[in-house]
Short mmCIF file of C-alpha atoms in Angstrom, two decimals:
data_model
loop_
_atom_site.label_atom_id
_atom_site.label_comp_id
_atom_site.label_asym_id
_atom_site.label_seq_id
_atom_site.Cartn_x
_atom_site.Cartn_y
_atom_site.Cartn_z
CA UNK A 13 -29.18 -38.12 -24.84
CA UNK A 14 -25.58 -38.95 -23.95
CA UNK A 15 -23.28 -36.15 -23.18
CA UNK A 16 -19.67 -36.84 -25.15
CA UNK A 17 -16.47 -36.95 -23.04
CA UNK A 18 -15.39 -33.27 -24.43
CA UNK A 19 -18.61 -31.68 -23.64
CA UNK A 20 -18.49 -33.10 -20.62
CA UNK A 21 -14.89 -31.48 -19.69
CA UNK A 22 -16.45 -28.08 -21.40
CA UNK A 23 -19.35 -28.20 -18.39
CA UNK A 24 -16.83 -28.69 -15.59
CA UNK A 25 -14.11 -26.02 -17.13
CA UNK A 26 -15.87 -22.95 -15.16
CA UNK A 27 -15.73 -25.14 -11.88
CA UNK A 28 -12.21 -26.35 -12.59
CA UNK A 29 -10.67 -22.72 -13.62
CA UNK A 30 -12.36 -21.20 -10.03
CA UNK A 31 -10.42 -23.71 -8.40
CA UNK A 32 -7.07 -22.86 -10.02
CA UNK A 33 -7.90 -18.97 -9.93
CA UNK A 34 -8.24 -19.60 -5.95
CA UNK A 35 -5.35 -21.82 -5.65
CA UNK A 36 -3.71 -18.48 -6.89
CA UNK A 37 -4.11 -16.46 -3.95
CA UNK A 38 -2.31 -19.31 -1.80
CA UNK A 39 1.35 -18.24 -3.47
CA UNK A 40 0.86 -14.86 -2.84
CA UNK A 41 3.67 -14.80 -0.12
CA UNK A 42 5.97 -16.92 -1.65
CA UNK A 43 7.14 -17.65 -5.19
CA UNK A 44 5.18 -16.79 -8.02
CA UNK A 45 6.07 -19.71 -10.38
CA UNK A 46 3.57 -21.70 -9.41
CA UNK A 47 0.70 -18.92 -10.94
CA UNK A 48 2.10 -18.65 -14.22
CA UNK A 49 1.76 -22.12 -14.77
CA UNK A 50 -2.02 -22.04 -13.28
CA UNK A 51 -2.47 -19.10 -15.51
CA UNK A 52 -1.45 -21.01 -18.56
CA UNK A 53 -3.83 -24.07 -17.23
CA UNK A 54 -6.73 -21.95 -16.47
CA UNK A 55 -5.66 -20.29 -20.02
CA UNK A 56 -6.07 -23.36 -21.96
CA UNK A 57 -9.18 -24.78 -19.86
CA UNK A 58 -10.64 -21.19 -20.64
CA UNK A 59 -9.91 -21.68 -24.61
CA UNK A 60 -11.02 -24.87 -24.72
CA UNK A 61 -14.29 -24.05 -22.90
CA UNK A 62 -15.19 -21.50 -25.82
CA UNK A 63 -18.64 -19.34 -25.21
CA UNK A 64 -15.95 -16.47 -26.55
CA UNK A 65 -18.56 -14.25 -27.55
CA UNK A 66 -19.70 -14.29 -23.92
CA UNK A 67 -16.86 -13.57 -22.80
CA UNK A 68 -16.09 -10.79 -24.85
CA UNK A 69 -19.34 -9.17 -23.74
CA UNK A 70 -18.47 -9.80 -20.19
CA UNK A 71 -14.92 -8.06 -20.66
CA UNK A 72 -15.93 -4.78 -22.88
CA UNK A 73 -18.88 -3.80 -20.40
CA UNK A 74 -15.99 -4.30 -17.40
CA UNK A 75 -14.23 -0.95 -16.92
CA UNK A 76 -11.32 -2.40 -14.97
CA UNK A 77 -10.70 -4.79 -18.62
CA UNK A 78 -10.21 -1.55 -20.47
CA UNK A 79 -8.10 0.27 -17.49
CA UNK A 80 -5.81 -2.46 -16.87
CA UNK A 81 -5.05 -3.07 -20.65
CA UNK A 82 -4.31 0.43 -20.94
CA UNK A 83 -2.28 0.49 -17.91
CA UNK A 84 -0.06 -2.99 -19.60
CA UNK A 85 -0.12 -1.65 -22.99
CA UNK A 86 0.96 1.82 -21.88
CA UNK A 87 4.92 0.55 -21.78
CA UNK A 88 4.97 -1.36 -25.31
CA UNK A 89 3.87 1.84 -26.40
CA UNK A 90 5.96 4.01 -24.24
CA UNK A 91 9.01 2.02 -26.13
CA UNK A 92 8.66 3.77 -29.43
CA UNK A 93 10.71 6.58 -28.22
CA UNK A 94 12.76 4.55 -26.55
CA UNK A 95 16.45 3.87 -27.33
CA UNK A 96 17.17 0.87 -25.06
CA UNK A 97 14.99 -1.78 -26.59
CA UNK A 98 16.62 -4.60 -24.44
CA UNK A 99 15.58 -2.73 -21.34
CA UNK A 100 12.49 -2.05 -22.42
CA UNK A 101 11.49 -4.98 -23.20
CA UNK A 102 12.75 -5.90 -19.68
CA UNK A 103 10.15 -3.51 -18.63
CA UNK A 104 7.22 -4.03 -20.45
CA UNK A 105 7.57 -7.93 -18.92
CA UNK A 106 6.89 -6.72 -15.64
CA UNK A 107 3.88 -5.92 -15.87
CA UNK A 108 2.23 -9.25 -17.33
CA UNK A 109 0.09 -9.76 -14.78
CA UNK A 110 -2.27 -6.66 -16.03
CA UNK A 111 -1.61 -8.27 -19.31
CA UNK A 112 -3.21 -11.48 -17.84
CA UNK A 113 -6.47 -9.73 -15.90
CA UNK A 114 -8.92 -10.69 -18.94
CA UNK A 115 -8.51 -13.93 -17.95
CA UNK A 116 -8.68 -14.01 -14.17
CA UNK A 117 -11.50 -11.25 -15.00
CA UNK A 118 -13.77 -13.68 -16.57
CA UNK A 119 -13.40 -16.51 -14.00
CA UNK A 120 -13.87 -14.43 -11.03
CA UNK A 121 -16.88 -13.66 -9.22
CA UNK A 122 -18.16 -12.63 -5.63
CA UNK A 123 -19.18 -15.48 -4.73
CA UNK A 124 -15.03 -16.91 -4.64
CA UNK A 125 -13.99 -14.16 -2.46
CA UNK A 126 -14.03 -15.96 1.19
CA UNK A 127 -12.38 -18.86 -0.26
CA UNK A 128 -9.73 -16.75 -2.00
CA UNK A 129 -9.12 -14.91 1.03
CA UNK A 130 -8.87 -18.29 2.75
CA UNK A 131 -6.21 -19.46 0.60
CA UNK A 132 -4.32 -16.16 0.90
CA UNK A 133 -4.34 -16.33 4.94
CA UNK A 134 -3.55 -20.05 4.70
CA UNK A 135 -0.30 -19.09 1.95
CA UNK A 136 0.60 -16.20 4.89
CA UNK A 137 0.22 -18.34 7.80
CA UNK A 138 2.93 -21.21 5.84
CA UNK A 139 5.22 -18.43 5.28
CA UNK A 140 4.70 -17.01 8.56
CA UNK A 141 5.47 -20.22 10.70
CA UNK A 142 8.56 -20.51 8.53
CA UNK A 143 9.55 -17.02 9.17
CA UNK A 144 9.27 -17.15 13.25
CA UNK A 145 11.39 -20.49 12.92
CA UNK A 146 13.88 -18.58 11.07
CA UNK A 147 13.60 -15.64 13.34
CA UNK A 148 14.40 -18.23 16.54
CA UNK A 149 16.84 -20.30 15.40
CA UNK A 150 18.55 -16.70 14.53
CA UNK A 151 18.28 -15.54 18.24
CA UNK A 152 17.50 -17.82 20.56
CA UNK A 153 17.72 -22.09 19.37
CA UNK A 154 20.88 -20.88 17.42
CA UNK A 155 22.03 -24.66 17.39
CA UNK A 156 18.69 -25.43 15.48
CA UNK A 157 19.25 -26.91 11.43
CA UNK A 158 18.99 -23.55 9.50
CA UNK A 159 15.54 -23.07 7.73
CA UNK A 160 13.93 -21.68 4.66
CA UNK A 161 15.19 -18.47 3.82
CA UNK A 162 16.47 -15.52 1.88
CA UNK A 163 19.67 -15.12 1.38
CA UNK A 164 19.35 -11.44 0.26
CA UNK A 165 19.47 -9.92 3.48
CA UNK A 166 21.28 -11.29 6.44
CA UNK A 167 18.79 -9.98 8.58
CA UNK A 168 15.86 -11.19 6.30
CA UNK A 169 13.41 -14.17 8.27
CA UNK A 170 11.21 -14.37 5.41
CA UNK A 171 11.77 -17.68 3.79
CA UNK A 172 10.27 -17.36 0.05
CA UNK A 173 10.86 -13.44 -0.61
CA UNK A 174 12.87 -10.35 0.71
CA UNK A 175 11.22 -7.72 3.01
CA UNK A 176 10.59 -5.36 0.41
CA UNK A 177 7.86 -7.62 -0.86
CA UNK A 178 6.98 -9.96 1.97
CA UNK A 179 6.43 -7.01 4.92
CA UNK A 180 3.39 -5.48 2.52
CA UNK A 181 1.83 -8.87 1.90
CA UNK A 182 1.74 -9.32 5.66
CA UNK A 183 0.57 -5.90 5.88
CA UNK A 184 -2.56 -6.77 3.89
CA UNK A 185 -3.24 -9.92 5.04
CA UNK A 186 -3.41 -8.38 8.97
CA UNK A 187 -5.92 -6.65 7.81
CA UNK A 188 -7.88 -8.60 6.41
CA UNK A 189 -7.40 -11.24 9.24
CA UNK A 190 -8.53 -8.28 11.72
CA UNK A 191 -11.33 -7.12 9.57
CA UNK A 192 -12.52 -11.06 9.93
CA UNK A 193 -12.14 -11.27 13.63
CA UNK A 194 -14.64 -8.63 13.94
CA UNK A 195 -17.52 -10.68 12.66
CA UNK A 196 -19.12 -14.30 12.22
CA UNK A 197 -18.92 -17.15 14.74
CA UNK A 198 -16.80 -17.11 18.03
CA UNK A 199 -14.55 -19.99 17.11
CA UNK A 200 -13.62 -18.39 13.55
CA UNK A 201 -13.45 -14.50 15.21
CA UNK A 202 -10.93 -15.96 17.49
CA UNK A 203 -8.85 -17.82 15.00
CA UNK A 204 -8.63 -14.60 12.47
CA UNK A 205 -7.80 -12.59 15.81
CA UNK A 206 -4.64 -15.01 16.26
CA UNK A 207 -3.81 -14.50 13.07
CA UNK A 208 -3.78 -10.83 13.57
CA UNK A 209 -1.39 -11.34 16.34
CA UNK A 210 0.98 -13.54 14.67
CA UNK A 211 0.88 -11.64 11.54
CA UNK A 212 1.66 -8.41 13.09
CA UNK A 213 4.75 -9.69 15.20
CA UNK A 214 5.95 -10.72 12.11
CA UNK A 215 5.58 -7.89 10.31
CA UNK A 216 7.60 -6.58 13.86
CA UNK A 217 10.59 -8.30 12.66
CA UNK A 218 10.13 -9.03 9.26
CA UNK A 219 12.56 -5.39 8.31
CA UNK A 220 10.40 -3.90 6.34
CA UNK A 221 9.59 -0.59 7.29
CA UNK A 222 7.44 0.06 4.81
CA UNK A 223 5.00 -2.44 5.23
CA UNK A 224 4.68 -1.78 8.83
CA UNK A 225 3.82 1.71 8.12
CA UNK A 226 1.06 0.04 5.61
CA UNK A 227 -0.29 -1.92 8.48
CA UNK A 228 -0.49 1.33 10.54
CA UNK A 229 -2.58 3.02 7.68
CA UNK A 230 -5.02 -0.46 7.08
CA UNK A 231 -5.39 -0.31 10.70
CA UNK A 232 -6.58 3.31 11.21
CA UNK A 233 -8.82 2.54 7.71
CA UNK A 234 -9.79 -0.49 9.38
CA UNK A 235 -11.21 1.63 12.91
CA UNK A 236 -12.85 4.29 10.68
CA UNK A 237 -14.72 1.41 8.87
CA UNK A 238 -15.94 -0.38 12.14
CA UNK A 239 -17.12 3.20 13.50
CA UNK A 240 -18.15 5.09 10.04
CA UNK A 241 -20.84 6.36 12.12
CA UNK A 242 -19.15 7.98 14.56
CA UNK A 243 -15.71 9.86 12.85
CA UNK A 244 -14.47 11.93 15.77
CA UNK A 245 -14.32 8.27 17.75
CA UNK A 246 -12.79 6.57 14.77
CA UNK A 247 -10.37 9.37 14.79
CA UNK A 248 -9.37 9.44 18.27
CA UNK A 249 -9.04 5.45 18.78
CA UNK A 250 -6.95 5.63 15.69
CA UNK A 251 -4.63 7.96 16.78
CA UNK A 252 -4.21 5.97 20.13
CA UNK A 253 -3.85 2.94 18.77
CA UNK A 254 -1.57 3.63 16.51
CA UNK A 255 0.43 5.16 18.85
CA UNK A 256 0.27 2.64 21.28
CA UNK A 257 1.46 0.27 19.27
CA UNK A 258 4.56 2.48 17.72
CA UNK A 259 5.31 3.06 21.07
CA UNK A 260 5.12 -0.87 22.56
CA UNK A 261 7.18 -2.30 19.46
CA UNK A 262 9.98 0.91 19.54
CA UNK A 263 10.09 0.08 23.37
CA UNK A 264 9.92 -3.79 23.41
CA UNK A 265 12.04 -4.58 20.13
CA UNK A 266 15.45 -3.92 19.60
CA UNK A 267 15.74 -4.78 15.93
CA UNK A 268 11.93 -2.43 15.21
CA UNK A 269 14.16 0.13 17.78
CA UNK A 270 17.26 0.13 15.43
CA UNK A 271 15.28 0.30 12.34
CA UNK A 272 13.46 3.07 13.50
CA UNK A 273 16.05 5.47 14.56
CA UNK A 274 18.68 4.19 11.84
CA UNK A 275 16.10 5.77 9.07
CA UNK A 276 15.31 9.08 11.10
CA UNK A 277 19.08 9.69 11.50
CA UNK A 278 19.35 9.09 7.69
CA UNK A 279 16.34 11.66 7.11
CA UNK A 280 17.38 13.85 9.47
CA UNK A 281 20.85 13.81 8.33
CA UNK A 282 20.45 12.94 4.69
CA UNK A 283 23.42 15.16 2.75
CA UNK A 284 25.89 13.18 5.57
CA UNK A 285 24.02 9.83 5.05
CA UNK A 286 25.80 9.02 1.15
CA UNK A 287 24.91 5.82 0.00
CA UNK A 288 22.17 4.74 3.25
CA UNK A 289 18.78 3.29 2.79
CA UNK A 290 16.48 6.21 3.35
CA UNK A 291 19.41 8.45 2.01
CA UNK A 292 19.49 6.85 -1.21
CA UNK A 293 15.44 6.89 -1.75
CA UNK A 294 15.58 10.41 -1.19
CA UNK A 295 17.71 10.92 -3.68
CA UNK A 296 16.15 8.52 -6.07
CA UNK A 297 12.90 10.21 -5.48
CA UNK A 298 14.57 13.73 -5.85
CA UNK A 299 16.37 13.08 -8.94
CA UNK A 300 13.32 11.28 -10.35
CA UNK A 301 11.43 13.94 -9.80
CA UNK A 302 13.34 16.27 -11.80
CA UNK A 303 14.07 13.08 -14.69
CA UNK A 304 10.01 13.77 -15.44
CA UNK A 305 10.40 17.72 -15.29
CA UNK A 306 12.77 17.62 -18.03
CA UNK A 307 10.14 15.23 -19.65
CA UNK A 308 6.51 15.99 -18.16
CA UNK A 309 4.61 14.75 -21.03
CA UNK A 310 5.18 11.46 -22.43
CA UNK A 311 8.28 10.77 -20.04
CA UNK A 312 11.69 9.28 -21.34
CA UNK A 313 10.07 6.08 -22.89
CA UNK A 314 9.95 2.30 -21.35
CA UNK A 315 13.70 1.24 -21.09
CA UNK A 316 15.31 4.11 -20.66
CA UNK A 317 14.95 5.28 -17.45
CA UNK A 318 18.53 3.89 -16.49
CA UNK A 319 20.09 5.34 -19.00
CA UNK A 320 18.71 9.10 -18.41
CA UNK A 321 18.42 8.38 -14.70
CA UNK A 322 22.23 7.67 -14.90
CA UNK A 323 23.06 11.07 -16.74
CA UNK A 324 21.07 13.61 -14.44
CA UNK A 325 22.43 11.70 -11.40
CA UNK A 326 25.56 12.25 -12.66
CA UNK A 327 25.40 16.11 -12.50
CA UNK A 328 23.39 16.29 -9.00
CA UNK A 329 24.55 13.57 -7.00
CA UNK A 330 28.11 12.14 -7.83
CA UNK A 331 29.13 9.72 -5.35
CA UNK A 332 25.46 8.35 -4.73
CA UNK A 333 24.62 5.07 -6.36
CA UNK A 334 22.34 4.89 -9.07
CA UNK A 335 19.26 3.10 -9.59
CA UNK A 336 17.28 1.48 -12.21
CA UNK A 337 14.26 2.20 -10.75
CA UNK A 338 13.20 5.65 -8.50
CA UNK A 339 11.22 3.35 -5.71
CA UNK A 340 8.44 5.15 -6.05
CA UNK A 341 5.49 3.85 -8.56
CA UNK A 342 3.97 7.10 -9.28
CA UNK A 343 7.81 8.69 -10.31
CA UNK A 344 8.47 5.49 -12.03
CA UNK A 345 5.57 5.73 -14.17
CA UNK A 346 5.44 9.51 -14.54
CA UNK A 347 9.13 9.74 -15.50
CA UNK A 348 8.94 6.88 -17.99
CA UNK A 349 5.80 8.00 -19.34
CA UNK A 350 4.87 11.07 -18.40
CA UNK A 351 1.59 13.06 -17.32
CA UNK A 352 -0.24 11.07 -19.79
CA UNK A 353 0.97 7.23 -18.23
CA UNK A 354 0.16 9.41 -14.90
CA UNK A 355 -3.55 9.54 -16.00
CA UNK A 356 -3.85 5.69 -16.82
CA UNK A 357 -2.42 4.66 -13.19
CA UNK A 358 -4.62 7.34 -11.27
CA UNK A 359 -7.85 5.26 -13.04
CA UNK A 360 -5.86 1.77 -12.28
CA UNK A 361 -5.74 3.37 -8.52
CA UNK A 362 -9.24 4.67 -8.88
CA UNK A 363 -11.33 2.62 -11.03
CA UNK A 364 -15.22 4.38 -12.00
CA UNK A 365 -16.90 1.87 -9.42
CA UNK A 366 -14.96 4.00 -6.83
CA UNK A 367 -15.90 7.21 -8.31
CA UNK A 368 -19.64 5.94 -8.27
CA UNK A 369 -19.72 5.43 -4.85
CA UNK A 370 -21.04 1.92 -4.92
CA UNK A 371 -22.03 0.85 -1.22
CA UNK A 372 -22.41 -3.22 -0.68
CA UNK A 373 -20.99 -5.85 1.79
CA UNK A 374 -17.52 -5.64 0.08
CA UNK A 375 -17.22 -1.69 -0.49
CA UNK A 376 -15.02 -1.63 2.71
CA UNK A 377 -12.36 -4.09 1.15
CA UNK A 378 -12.47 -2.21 -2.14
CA UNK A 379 -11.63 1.08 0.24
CA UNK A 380 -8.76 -1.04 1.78
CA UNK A 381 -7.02 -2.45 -1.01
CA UNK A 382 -7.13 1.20 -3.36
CA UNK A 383 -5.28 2.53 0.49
CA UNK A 384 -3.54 -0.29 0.95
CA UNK A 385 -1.45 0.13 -3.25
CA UNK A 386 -1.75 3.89 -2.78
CA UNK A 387 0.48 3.86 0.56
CA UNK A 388 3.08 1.36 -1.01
CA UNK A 389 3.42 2.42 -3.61
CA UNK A 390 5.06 5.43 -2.22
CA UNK A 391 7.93 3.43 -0.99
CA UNK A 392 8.50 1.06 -3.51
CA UNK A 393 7.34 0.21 -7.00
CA UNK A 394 4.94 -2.23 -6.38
CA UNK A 395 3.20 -2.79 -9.69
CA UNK A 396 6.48 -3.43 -11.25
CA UNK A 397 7.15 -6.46 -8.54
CA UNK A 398 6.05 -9.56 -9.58
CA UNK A 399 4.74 -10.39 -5.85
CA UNK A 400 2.47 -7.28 -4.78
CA UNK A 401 1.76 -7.00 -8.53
CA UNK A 402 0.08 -10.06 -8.83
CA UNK A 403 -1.36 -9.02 -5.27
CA UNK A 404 -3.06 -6.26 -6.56
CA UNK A 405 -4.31 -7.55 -9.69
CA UNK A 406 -5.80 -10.50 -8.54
CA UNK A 407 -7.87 -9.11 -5.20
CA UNK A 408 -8.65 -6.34 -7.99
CA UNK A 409 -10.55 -8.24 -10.47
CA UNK A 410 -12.24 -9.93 -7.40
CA UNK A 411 -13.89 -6.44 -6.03
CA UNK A 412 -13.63 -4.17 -8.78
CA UNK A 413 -14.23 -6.24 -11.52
CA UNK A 414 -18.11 -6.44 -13.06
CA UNK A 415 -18.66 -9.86 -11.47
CA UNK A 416 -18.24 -8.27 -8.09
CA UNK A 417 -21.43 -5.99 -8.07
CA UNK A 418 -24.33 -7.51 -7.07
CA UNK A 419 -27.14 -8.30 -10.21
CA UNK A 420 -25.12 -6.73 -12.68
CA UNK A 421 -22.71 -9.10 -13.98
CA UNK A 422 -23.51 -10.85 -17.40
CA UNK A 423 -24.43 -14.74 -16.25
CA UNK A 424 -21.12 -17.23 -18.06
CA UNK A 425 -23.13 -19.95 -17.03
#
C-alpha cells in the first residue's frame, strides 16, 4: 500500500520536532529569537501531526503541565485587580515560555537529554570564545578589530547578553560540563574538564557576581553528589574548595578583586552607599518586602508593581532610584500576587516528582537545576528574563516532565 506524501510528513513530524526542540538548547546563551520561531515551527509540525487525543492524555497525567500553566496563568489573572493594564500586559508576556511548556512537554523525552545538553555546551562554548576575544582585545591586543559585544555595560565581555543573564548560564553549564568530566571515556572526560576550565574563567570575568556565587553553590551540590555516601567528606572538600577557589580568583584577578570588595563596602556601608549596586537591591528587596506586607494575600495585581512600588519608595527611601522590578523572584511574585502566587512558584520550584523522592540516573541533575533557580533567583528575577526563563523551562520539561521517568511515560509513537 502506498503511503501519501502528507502521511508521510505526519511519520517524520516526531523526529523533525526533537530536532528543533534540541536545536533550542543551542541559543540558550545568546539571543532568544531564534526559539520563538522554532517554537512556532515545532508548533505547526506538532498541529499538523494530530494524535491530539494522545497528547492530551500525555499532558493531564504530567504534573509539571498543570504547575507551569498555573504558574503562566497566575498573572492574566493577577490583572483583574490591576489598574495598569498596559503594564500588565507587559508582564503577563514575560512569562510565555511557561505558556509554551505543553508543547516542548510533549516532544521531550529522556532519551534527548545528552544531545540537548550537547547543544547547550556547544551554544556556551560559541559565546564563550567570543567573550575571551572580547575580554583580550579589552586588555591586552587592544589594537585588535573590536568584537561581538554588549554595549550595556562597558565592562561587559559577553557578546549576545549582559552579565545579569549570561554569568548564570555559564554558571549552569560549568556544572554540567564538570558533572560530565567525571564519567564516560577518557577523551570525552577530558574535553568536558576543559570546558570546566574555560567556563569558569569566564564566569571570572564575565561581572556577574551572582552567577559566580551560583557556580560556588552547583559546585559544593556537585561534591556532595559524587560522595553522597560519605557527607562529612563531601562537606569538608566543599568547604575547601570553595574556598580555595574564592581565595585564588580574589588574589589573582583584579577586576573579581574590585567586584568583590566594591559590593562588601556597599553592604557594609549601605545607608552611605545611595544609588550603588548592592545598595540599591537592598533597598529594592527591603521596600518589596514591605510592598507585599501591605498586600500579603493576593499582592498588588500584575502591572502594578511600579506604580505602588513607586509610592512606598517614596515615603522610605527618597533619593534612591526606583525600580520596576524588586530583583528578587520570590518578592516579585509574592508582592504582585501574594501568598497565594507564592504557593504556585514553591510547586514550579518543587514539582511532586521531587517530593516523591524519585531516585534514577538523572535524579542528580533534577537536584541541580531546582538549586541551581532557587539560588538565582535570589538575586535577580530570573523567570521573568527571557534568557534563564527559557533556561529553566526547557531543562525542566526534560527531567521533570512525565517523559523523563523511566516506564511511565504514555508511548506518542
Amino acid at each position: 500500500m502506498t503511503v501519501g506524501p502528507l502521511a508521510a510528513l505526519r511519520s517524520r513530524i516526531p523526529r523533525i520536532n526533537e530536532a528543533l526542540f534540541t536545536a533550542a538548547f543551542f541559543f540558550l546563551p545568546g539571543h532568544v529569537a531564534p526559539v520563538y520561531t522554532l517554537s512556532a515551527v515545532m508548533l505547526v509540525l506538532s498541529l499538523l501531526e494530530g494524535r491530539f487525543r494522545e497528547k492530551w492524555a500525555l499532558l493531564r497525567g504530567d504534573s509539571l503541565f498543570w504547575i507551569f500553566q498555573a504558574f503562566f496563568w497566575l498573572f492574566p489573572l493577577a490583572l483583574l485587580w490591576t489598574e495598569d493594564m498596559a503594564e500588565g500586559r507587559r508582564m503577563v508576556g514575560r512569562y510565555t515560555f511557561f505558556l509554551l511548556s505543553p508543547l516542548y512537554l510533549t516532544i521531550a523525552r529522556r532519551a534527548l537529554l545528552p544531545r540537548c545538553i550537547a547543544a547547550f555546551l556547544a551554544g556556551c562554548l560559541l559565546a564563550e570564545g567570543l567573550a575571551y576575544y572580547n575580554w583580550l582585545q579589552m586588555h591586552v591586543f587592544t589594537d585588535w578589530p573590536a568584537g561581538l559585544r554588549v554595549a550595556k555595560d562597558p565592562e561587559d565581555t559577553a557578546p549576545f547578553v549582559d552579565h545579569i543573564l549570561y554569568a548564570p548560564i555559564l554558571a549552569w553549564a560549568a556544572y554540567l560540563a564538570a558533572r560530565a568530566s567525571l564519567a564516560g571515556p577518557p577523551l570525552r572526560r577530558l574535553g568536558c574538564a576543559l570546558l570546566t576550565v574555560l567556563t569558569a574563567g569566564n564566569l571570572l570575568f564575565s561581572g556577574g557576581r551572582a552567577g559566580q556565587l551560583v557556580f560556588l553553590v552547583l559546585l559544593a551540590v556537585l561534591v556532595f553528589q559524587r560522595f553522597a555516601r560519605r557527607p562529612l567528606l563531601a562537606g569538608a572538600l566543599s568547604v575547601v574548595l570553595v574556598s580555595a577557589l574564592l581565595t585564588g580568583a580574589y588574589a589573582g584577578n583584579d577586576y573579581f578583586r574590585t567586584r568583590v570588595d566594591m559590593a562588601v563596602n556597599e553592604i557594609t556601608h549601605y545607608e552611605e552607599s545611595v544609588n550603588t549596586s548592592a545598595g540599591l537591591r537592598l533597598t529594592f528587596l527591603m521596600n518589596s518586602a514591605r510592598l507585599f506586607a501591605e498586600h500579603p494575600l493576593l499582592g498588588v495585581g500584575t502591572g502594578d508593581y511600579t506604580r505602588d512600588y513607586a509610592e512606598l519608595h517614596a515615603r522610605y527611601s527618597p533619593g534612591w532610584l526606583t525600580t520596576d522590578n524588586p530583583h528578587n523572584q520570590y518578592l516579585f511574585v509574592l508582592s504582585t500576587t501574594g501568598l497565594f502566587g507564592g504557593a504556585v512558584l514553591f510547586a514550579v520550584y518543587f514539582p511532586p516528582l521531587l517530593w516523591r523522592g524519585r531516585r534514577d540516573s538523572v535524579a542528580p541533575l533534577r537536584t541541580a537545576l531546582v538549586a541551581f533557580i532557587c539560588t538565582s533567583c535570589l538575586f535577580e528575577d530570573y523567570l521573568w528574563r527571557s534568557n534563564t526563563s527559557l533556561l529553566f523551562v526547557l531543562f525542566a520539561v526534560l527531567l521533570l516532565g512525565v517523559r523523563s521517568r523511566d516506564g511511565q511515560a504514555p508511548a506518542l509513537r
